[in-house]
CSV table of C-alpha atoms in Angstrom, one decimal:
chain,number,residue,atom,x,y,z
A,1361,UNK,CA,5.3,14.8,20.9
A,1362,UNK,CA,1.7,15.2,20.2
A,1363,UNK,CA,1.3,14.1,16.3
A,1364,UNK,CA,-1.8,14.3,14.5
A,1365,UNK,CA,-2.9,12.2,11.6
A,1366,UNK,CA,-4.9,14.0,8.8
A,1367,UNK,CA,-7.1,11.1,7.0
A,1368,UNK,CA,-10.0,10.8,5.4
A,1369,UNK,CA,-11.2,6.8,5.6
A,1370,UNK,CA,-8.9,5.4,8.9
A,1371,UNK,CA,-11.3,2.4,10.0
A,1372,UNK,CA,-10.7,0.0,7.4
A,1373,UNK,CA,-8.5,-2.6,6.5
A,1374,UNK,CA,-9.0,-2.7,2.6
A,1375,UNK,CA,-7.2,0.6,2.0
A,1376,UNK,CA,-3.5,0.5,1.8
A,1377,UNK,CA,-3.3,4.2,3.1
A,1378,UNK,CA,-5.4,3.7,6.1
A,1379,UNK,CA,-3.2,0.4,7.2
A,1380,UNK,CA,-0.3,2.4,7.0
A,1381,UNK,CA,-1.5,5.0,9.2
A,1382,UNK,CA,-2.9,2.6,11.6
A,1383,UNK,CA,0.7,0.8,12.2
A,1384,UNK,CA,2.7,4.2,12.2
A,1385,UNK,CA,0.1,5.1,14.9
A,1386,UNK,CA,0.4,1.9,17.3
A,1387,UNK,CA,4.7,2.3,16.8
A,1388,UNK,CA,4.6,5.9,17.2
A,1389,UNK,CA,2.5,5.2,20.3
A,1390,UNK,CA,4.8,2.3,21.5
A,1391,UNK,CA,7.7,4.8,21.0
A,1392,UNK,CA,6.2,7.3,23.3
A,1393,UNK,CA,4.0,9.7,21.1
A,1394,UNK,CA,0.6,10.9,21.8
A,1395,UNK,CA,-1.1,10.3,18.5
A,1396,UNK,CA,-4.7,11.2,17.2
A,1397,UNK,CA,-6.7,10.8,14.4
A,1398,UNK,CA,-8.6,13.4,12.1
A,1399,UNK,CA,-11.0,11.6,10.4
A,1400,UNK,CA,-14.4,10.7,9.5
A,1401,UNK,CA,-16.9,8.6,11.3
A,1402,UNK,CA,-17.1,7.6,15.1
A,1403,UNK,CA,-16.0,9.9,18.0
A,1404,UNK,CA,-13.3,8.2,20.1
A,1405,UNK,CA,-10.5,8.7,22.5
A,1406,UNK,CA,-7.8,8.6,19.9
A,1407,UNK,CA,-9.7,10.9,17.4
A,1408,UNK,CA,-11.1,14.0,16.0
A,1409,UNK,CA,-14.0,12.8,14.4
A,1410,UNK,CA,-15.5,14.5,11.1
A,1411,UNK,CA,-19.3,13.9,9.2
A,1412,UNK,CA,-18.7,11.8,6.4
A,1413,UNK,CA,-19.3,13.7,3.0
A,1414,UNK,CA,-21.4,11.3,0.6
A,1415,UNK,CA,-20.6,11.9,-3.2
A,1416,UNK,CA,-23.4,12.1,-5.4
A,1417,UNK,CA,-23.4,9.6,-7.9
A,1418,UNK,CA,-20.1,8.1,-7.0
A,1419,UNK,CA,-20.7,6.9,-3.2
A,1420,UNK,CA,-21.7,3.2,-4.4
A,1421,UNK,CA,-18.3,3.3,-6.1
A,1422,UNK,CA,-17.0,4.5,-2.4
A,1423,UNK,CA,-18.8,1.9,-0.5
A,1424,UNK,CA,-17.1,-0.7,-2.5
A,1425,UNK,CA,-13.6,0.5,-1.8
A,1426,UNK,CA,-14.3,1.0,1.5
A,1427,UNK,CA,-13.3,4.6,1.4
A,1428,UNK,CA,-15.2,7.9,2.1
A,1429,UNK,CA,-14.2,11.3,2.1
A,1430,UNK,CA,-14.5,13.6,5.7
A,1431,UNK,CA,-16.8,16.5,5.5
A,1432,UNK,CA,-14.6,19.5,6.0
A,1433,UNK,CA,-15.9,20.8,9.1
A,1434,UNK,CA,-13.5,23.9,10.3
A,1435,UNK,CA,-14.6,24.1,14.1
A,1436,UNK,CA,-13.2,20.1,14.5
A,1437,UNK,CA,-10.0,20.9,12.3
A,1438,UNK,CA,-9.1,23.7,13.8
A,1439,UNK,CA,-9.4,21.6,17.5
A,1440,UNK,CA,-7.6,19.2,16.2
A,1441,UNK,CA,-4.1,21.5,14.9
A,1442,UNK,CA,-4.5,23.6,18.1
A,1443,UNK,CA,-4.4,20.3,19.8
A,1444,UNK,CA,-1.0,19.0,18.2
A,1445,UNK,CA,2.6,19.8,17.9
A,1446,UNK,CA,2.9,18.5,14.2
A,1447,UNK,CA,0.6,17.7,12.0
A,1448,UNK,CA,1.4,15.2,9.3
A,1449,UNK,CA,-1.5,14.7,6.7
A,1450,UNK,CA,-1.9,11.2,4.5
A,1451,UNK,CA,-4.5,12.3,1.4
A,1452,UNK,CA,-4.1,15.4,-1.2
A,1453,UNK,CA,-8.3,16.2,-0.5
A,1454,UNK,CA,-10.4,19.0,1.4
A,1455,UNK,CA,-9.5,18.3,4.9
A,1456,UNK,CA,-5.9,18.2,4.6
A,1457,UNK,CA,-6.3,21.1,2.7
A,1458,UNK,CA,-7.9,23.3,5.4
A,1459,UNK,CA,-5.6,21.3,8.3
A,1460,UNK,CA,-2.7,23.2,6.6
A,1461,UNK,CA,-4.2,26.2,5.9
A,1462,UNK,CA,-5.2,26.3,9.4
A,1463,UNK,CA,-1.4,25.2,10.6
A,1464,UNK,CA,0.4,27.7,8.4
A,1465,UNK,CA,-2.4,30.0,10.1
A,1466,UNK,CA,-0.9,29.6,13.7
A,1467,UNK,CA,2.7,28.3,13.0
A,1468,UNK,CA,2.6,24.8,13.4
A,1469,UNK,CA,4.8,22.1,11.6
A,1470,UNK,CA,3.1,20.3,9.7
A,1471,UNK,CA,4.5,17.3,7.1
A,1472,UNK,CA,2.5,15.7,4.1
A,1473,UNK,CA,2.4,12.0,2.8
A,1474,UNK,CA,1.9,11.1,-1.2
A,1475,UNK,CA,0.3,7.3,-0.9
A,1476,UNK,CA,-2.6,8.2,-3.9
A,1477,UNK,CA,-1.2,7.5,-7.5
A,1478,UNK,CA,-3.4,9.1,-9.6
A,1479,UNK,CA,-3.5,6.4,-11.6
A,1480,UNK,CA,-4.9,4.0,-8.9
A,1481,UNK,CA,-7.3,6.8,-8.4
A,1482,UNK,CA,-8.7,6.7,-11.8
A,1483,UNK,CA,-8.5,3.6,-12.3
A,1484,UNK,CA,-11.7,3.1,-10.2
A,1485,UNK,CA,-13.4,4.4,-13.3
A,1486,UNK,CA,-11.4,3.2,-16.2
A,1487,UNK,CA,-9.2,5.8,-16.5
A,1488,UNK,CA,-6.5,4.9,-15.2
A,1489,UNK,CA,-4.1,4.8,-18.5
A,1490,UNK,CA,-5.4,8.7,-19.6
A,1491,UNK,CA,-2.0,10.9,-19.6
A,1492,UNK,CA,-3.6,15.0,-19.6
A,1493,UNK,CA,-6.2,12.8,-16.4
A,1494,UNK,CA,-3.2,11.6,-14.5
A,1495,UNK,CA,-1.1,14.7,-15.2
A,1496,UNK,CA,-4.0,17.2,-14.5
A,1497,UNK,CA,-4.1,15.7,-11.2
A,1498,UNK,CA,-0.5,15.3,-10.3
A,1499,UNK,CA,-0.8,19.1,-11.4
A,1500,UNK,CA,-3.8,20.1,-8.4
A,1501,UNK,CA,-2.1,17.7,-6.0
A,1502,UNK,CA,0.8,19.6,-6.6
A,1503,UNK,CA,-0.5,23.3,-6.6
A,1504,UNK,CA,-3.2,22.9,-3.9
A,1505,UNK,CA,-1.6,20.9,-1.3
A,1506,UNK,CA,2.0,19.4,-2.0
A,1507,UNK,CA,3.9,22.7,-3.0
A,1508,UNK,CA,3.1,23.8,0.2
A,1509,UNK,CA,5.3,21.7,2.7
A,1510,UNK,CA,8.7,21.8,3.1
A,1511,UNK,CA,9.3,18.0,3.7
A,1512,UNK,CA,7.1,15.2,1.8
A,1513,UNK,CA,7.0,11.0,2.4
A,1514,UNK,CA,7.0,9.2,-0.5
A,1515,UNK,CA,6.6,5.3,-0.1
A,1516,UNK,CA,9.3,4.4,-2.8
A,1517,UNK,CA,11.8,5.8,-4.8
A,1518,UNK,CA,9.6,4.9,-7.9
A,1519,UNK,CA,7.0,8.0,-5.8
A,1520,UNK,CA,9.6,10.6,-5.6
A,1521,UNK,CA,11.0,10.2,-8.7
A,1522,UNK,CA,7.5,10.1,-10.1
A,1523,UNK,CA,6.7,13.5,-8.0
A,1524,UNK,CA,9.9,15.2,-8.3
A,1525,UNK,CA,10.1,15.3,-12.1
A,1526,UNK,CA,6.3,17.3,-12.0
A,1527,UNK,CA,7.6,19.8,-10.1
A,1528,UNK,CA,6.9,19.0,-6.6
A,1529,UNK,CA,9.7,21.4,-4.8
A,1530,UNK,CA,9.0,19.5,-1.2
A,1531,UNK,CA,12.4,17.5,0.7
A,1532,UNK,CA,11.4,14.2,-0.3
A,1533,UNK,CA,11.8,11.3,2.4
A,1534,UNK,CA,11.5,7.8,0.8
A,1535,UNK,CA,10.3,6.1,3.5
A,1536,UNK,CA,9.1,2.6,3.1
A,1537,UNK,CA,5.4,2.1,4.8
A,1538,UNK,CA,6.9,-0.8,6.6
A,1539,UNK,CA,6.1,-4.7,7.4
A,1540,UNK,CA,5.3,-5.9,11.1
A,1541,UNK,CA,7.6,-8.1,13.1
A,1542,UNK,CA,5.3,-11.3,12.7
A,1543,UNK,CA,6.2,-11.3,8.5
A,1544,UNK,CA,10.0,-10.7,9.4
A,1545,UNK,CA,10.0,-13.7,12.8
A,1546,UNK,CA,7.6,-16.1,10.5
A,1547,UNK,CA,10.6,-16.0,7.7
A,1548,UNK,CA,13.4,-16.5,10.2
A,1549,UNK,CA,11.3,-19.5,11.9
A,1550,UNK,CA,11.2,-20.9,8.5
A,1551,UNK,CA,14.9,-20.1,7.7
A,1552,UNK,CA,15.8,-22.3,11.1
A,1553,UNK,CA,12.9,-24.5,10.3
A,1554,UNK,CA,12.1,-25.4,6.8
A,1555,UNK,CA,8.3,-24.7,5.5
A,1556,UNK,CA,6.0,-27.0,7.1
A,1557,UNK,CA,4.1,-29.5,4.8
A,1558,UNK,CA,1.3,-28.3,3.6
A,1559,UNK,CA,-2.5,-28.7,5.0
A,1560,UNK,CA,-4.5,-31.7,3.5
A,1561,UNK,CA,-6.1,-29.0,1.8
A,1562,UNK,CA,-3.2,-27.9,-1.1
A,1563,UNK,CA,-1.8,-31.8,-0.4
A,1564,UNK,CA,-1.4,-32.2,-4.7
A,1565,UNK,CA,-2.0,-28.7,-5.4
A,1566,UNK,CA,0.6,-25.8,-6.4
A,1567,UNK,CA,-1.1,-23.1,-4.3
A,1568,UNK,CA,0.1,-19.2,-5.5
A,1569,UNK,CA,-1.3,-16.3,-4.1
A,1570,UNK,CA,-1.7,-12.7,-4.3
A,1571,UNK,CA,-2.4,-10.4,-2.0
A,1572,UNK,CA,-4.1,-7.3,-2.8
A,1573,UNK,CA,-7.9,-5.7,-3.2
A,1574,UNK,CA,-10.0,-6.8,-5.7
A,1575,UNK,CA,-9.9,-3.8,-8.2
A,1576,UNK,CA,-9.5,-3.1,-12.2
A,1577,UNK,CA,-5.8,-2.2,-11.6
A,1578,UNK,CA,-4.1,-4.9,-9.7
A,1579,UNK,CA,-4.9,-7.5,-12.5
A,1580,UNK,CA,-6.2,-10.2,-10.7
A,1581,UNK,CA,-7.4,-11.5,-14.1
A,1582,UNK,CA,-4.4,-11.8,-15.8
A,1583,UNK,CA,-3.4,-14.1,-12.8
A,1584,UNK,CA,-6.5,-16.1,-13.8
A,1585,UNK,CA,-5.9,-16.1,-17.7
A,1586,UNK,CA,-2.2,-17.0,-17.0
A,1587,UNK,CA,-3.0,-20.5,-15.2
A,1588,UNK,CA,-4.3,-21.8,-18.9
A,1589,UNK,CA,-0.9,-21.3,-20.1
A,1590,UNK,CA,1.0,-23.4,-17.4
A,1591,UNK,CA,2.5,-26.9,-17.9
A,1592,UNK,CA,1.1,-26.9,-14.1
A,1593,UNK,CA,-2.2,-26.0,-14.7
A,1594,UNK,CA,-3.8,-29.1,-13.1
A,1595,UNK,CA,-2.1,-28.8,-10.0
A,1596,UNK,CA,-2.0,-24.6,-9.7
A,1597,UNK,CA,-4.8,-23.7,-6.8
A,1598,UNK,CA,-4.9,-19.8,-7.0
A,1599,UNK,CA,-5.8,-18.1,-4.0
A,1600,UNK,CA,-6.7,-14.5,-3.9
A,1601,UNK,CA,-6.7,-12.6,-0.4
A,1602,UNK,CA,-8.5,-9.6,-0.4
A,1603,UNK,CA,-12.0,-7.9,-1.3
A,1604,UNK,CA,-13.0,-5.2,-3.3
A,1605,UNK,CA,-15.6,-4.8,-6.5
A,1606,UNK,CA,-14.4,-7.1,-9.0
A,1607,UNK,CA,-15.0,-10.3,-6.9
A,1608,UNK,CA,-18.2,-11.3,-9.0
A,1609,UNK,CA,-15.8,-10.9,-11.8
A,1610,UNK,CA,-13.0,-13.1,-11.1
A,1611,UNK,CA,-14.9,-15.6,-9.4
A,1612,UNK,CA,-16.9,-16.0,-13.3
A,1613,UNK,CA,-13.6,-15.8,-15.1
A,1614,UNK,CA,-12.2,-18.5,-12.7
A,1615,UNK,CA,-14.9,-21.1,-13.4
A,1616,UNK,CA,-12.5,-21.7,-16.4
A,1617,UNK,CA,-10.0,-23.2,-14.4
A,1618,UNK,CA,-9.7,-27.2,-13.2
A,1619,UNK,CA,-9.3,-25.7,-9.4
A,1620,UNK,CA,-11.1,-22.4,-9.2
A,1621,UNK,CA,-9.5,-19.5,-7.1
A,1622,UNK,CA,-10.3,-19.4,-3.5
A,1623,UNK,CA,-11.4,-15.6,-2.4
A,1624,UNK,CA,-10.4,-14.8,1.4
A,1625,UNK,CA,-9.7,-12.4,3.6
A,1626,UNK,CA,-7.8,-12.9,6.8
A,1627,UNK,CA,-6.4,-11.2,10.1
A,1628,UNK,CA,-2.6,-11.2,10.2
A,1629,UNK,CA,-1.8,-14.9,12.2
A,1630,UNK,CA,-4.0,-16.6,9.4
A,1631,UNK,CA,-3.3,-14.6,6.5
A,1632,UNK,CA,1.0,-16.2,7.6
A,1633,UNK,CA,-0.2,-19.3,8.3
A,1634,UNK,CA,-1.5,-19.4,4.6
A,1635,UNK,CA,1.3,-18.0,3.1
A,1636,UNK,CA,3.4,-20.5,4.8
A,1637,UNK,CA,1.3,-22.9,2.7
A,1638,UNK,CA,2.5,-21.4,-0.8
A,1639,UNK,CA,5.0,-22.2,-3.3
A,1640,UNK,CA,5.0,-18.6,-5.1
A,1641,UNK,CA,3.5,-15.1,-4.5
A,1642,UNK,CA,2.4,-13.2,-7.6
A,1643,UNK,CA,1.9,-9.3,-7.7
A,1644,UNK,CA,0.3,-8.6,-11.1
A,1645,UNK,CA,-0.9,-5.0,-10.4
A,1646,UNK,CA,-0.6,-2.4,-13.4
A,1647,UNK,CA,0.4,0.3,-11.1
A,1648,UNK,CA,1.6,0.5,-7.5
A,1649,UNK,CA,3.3,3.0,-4.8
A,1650,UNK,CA,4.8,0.4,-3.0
A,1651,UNK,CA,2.7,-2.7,-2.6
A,1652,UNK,CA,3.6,-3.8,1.6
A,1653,UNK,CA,1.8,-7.0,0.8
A,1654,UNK,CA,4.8,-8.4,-1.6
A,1655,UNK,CA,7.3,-7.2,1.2
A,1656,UNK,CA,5.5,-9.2,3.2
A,1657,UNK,CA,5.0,-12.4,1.5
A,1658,UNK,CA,8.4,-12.7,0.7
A,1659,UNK,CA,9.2,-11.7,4.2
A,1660,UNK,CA,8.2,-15.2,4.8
A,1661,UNK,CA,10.8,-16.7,2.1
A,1662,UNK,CA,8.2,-17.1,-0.9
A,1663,UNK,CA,9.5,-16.0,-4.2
A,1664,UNK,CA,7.8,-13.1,-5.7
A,1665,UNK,CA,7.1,-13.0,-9.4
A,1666,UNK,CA,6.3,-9.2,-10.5
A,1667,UNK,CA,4.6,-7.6,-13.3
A,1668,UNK,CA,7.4,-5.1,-14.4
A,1669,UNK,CA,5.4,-2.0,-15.0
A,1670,UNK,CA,6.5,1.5,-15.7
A,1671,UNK,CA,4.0,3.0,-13.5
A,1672,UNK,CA,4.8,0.9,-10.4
A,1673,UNK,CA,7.2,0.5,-7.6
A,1674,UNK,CA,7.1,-3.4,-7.0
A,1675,UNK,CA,9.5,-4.1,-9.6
A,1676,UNK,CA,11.9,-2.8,-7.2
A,1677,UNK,CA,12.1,-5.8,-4.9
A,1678,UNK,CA,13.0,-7.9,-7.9
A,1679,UNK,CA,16.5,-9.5,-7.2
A,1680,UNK,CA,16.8,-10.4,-10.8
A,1681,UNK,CA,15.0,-10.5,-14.2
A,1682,UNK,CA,13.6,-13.9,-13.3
A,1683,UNK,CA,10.9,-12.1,-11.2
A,1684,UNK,CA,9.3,-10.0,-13.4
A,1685,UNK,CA,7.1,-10.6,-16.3
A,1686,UNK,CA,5.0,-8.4,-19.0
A,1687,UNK,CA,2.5,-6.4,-17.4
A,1688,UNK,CA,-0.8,-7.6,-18.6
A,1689,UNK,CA,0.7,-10.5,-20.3
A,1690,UNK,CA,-1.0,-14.4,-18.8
A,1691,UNK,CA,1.4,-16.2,-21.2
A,1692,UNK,CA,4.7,-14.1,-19.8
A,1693,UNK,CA,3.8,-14.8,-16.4
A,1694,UNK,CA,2.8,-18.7,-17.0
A,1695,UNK,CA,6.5,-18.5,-18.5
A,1696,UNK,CA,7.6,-17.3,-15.3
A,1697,UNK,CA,5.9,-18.9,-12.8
A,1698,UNK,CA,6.9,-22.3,-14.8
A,1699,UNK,CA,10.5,-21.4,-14.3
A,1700,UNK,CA,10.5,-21.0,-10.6
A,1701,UNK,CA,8.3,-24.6,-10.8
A,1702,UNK,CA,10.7,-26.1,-12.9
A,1703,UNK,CA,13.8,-25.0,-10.7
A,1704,UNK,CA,12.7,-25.9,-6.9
A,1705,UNK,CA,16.1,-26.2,-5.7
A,1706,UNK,CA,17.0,-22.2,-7.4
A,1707,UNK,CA,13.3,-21.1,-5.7
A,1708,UNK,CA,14.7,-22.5,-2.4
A,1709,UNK,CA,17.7,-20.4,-2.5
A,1710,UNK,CA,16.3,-17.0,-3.9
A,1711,UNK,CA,13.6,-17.3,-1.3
A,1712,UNK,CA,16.0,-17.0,1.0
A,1713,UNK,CA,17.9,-14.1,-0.4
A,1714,UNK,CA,14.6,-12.8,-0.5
A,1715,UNK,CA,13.9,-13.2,3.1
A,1716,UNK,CA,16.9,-11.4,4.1
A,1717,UNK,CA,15.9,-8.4,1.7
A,1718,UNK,CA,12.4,-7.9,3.6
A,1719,UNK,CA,14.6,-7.2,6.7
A,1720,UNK,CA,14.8,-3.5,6.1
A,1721,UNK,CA,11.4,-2.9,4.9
A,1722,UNK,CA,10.8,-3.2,8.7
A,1723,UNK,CA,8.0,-0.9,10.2
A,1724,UNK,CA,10.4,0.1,13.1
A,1725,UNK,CA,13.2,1.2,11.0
A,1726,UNK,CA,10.5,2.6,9.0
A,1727,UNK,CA,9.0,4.9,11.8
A,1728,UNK,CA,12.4,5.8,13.1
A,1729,UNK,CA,12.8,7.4,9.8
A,1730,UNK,CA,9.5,9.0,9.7
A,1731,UNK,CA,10.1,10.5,13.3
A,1732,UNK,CA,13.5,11.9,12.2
A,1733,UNK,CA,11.4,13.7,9.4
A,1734,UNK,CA,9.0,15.2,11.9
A,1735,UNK,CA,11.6,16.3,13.9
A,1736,UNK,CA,13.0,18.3,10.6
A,1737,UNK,CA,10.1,19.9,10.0
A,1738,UNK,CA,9.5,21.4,13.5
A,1739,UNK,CA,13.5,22.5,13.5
A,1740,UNK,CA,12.8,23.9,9.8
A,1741,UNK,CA,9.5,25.5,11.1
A,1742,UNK,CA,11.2,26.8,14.4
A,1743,UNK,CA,14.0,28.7,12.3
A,1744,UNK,CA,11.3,30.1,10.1
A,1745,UNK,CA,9.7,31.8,13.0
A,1746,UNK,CA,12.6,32.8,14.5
A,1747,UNK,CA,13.5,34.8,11.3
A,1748,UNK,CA,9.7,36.0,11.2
């Protein structure tokens, strides 16, 4: 079928929306699928390109997240829809908007996505942890765009739940956003294998990452602040991959520390390679939809230690309480991450248990799932005209 993809910002790879869509694109297209892109920036073969609206005041702000919003320009959308047989759109904002006005128009299916926690939305500017802000906005989502689908993706229960209990009348699919067959091979090498010994580089060292952009909310800094804490302090080399606008931040608060954080970002191959280095993965985050990159690490047999926040799904991948620590809380998580240090033999075994969780978080069985919604939308659409 000819699918298109209604989002805003799709060129980056700083944007946990945008990777999403680029991976359902390349295994929709492997399964068969023609599948474009409505989005800002560049004309190209796979694409239905739109101006890029600069917001006053706030497009700094944008720049640093690496996301812009598309112009809504009506002549492009209204290509785009008349090009497709189902249109599935990603963000709650003005083109998505006018793609379904424009597909209810002509009677086309059309499917929605809900990636963008308000929360993490706010949080940009501080205000993240405002109730009547988040609820206002769960409110428009709801009224101007959501309400009028029949069938919705969330990316975790935690999602639905979240959606379903404002009054979002949609089908809800929980659909994970999926992890890539490299995460899922590199874990079963290392189940057949062992880990390999690590690089002269972390020879000594404890090295515990996160992965994750650089932002207010995912609490890179309680990371940081936790490492004082430690009975492993001394040997603890933190390693943050990922970029965003608090990097001139953490890298002052980690002057504090005996090894100061290392700052990267990597492609895929190396981003394993380091992981395969690592004795834990932290995800400290206030507030998530799903969070792929903990899937992923532990894909790879690290143990994940999780802040256990209310307004985030990545407690859900925590096998037990020993996991999970107090959101916001360094000297919770130093308790933690001691334990796991203190028990090698215990880490050793949950990683494994671990590994074989990751296993259906896989992108494929996620698309197959995300194919079997489209499909339910253009039956549901079909009857709808039928009785039209």
């Amino acid at each position: 079928m000819r699918i298109l993809f209604v989002i805003d910002t799709y060129d980056t790879n700083n944007n946990g929306t945008s990777i999403s869509a680029q991976r359902f694109a390349a295994e929709l297209r492997r399964r068969g699928h023609e599948v474009k892109i409505l989005t800002s920036g560049e004309p190209g073969e796979d694409r239905f390109a739109l101006p890029t609206y600069k917001m006053p005041i706030f497009q700094p702000l944008m720049d640093k997240h690496n996301f812009n919003f598309a112009y809504s320009e009506k002549k492009t959308i209204r290509e785009a829809v008349e090009w497709a047989d189902i249109i599935h759109c990603f963000l709650p904002f003005a083109i998505e908007v006018e793609a379904k006005r424009y597909a209810d128009k002509i009677g086309k299916p059309s499917t929605a996505a809900f990636h963008i926690q308000p929360q993490n939305l706010w949080s940009s500017v501080g205000l993240g942890k405002v109730d009547w802000i988040q609820n206002g906005t769960y409110r428009s989502f709801r009224t101007f765009l959501y309400n009028k689908f029949r069938h919705v993706h969330a990316p975790s229960q935690f999602m639905a739940d979240e959606i379903k209990k404002r009054g979002y009348t949609a089908k809800i699919h929980v659909i994970s956003n999926g992890i890539q067959d490299a995460f899922l091979e590199t874990g079963h090498l290392v189940h057949q294998q062992g880990r390999p010994s690590k690089s002269p580089e972390f020879e000594g060292k404890i090295p515990i990452i996160m992965i994750g952009r650089l932002s207010q909310e995912k609490r890179q800094d309680v990371i940081i602040n936790s490492v004082q804490y430690s009975k492993y302090a001394d040997k603890i080399q933190l390693i943050f991959a990922g970029k965003g606008p608090e990097y001139d931040r953490y890298v002052e608060l980690g002057k504090q520390l005996k090894n100061p954080p290392q700052f990267v970002y990597l492609e895929q191959q190396k981003l394993i390679d380091l992981l395969l280095q690592c004795d834990l993965y932290v995800h400290a985050s206030d507030m998530e939809s799903e969070a792929i990159s903990c899937i992923e690490a532990f894909a790879t047999g690290l143990v994940p230690v999780i802040a256990n926040s209310e307004v985030s799904a990545t407690p859900q991948f925590a096998l037990d309480g020993r996991s999970l620590f107090k959101p916001g809380s360094p000297k919770d998580l130093a308790r933690a991450i001691d334990y796991w240090l203190d028990h090698p033999n215990e880490r050793e075994y949950m990683g494994e248990l671990y590994r074989v969780a990751a296993k259906k978080y896989s992108l494929a069985n996620s698309v197959r799932m995300f194919e079997e919604m489209l499909n339910e939308e253009i039956e549901d659409n079909a009857k709808q005209s039928v009785q039209a």
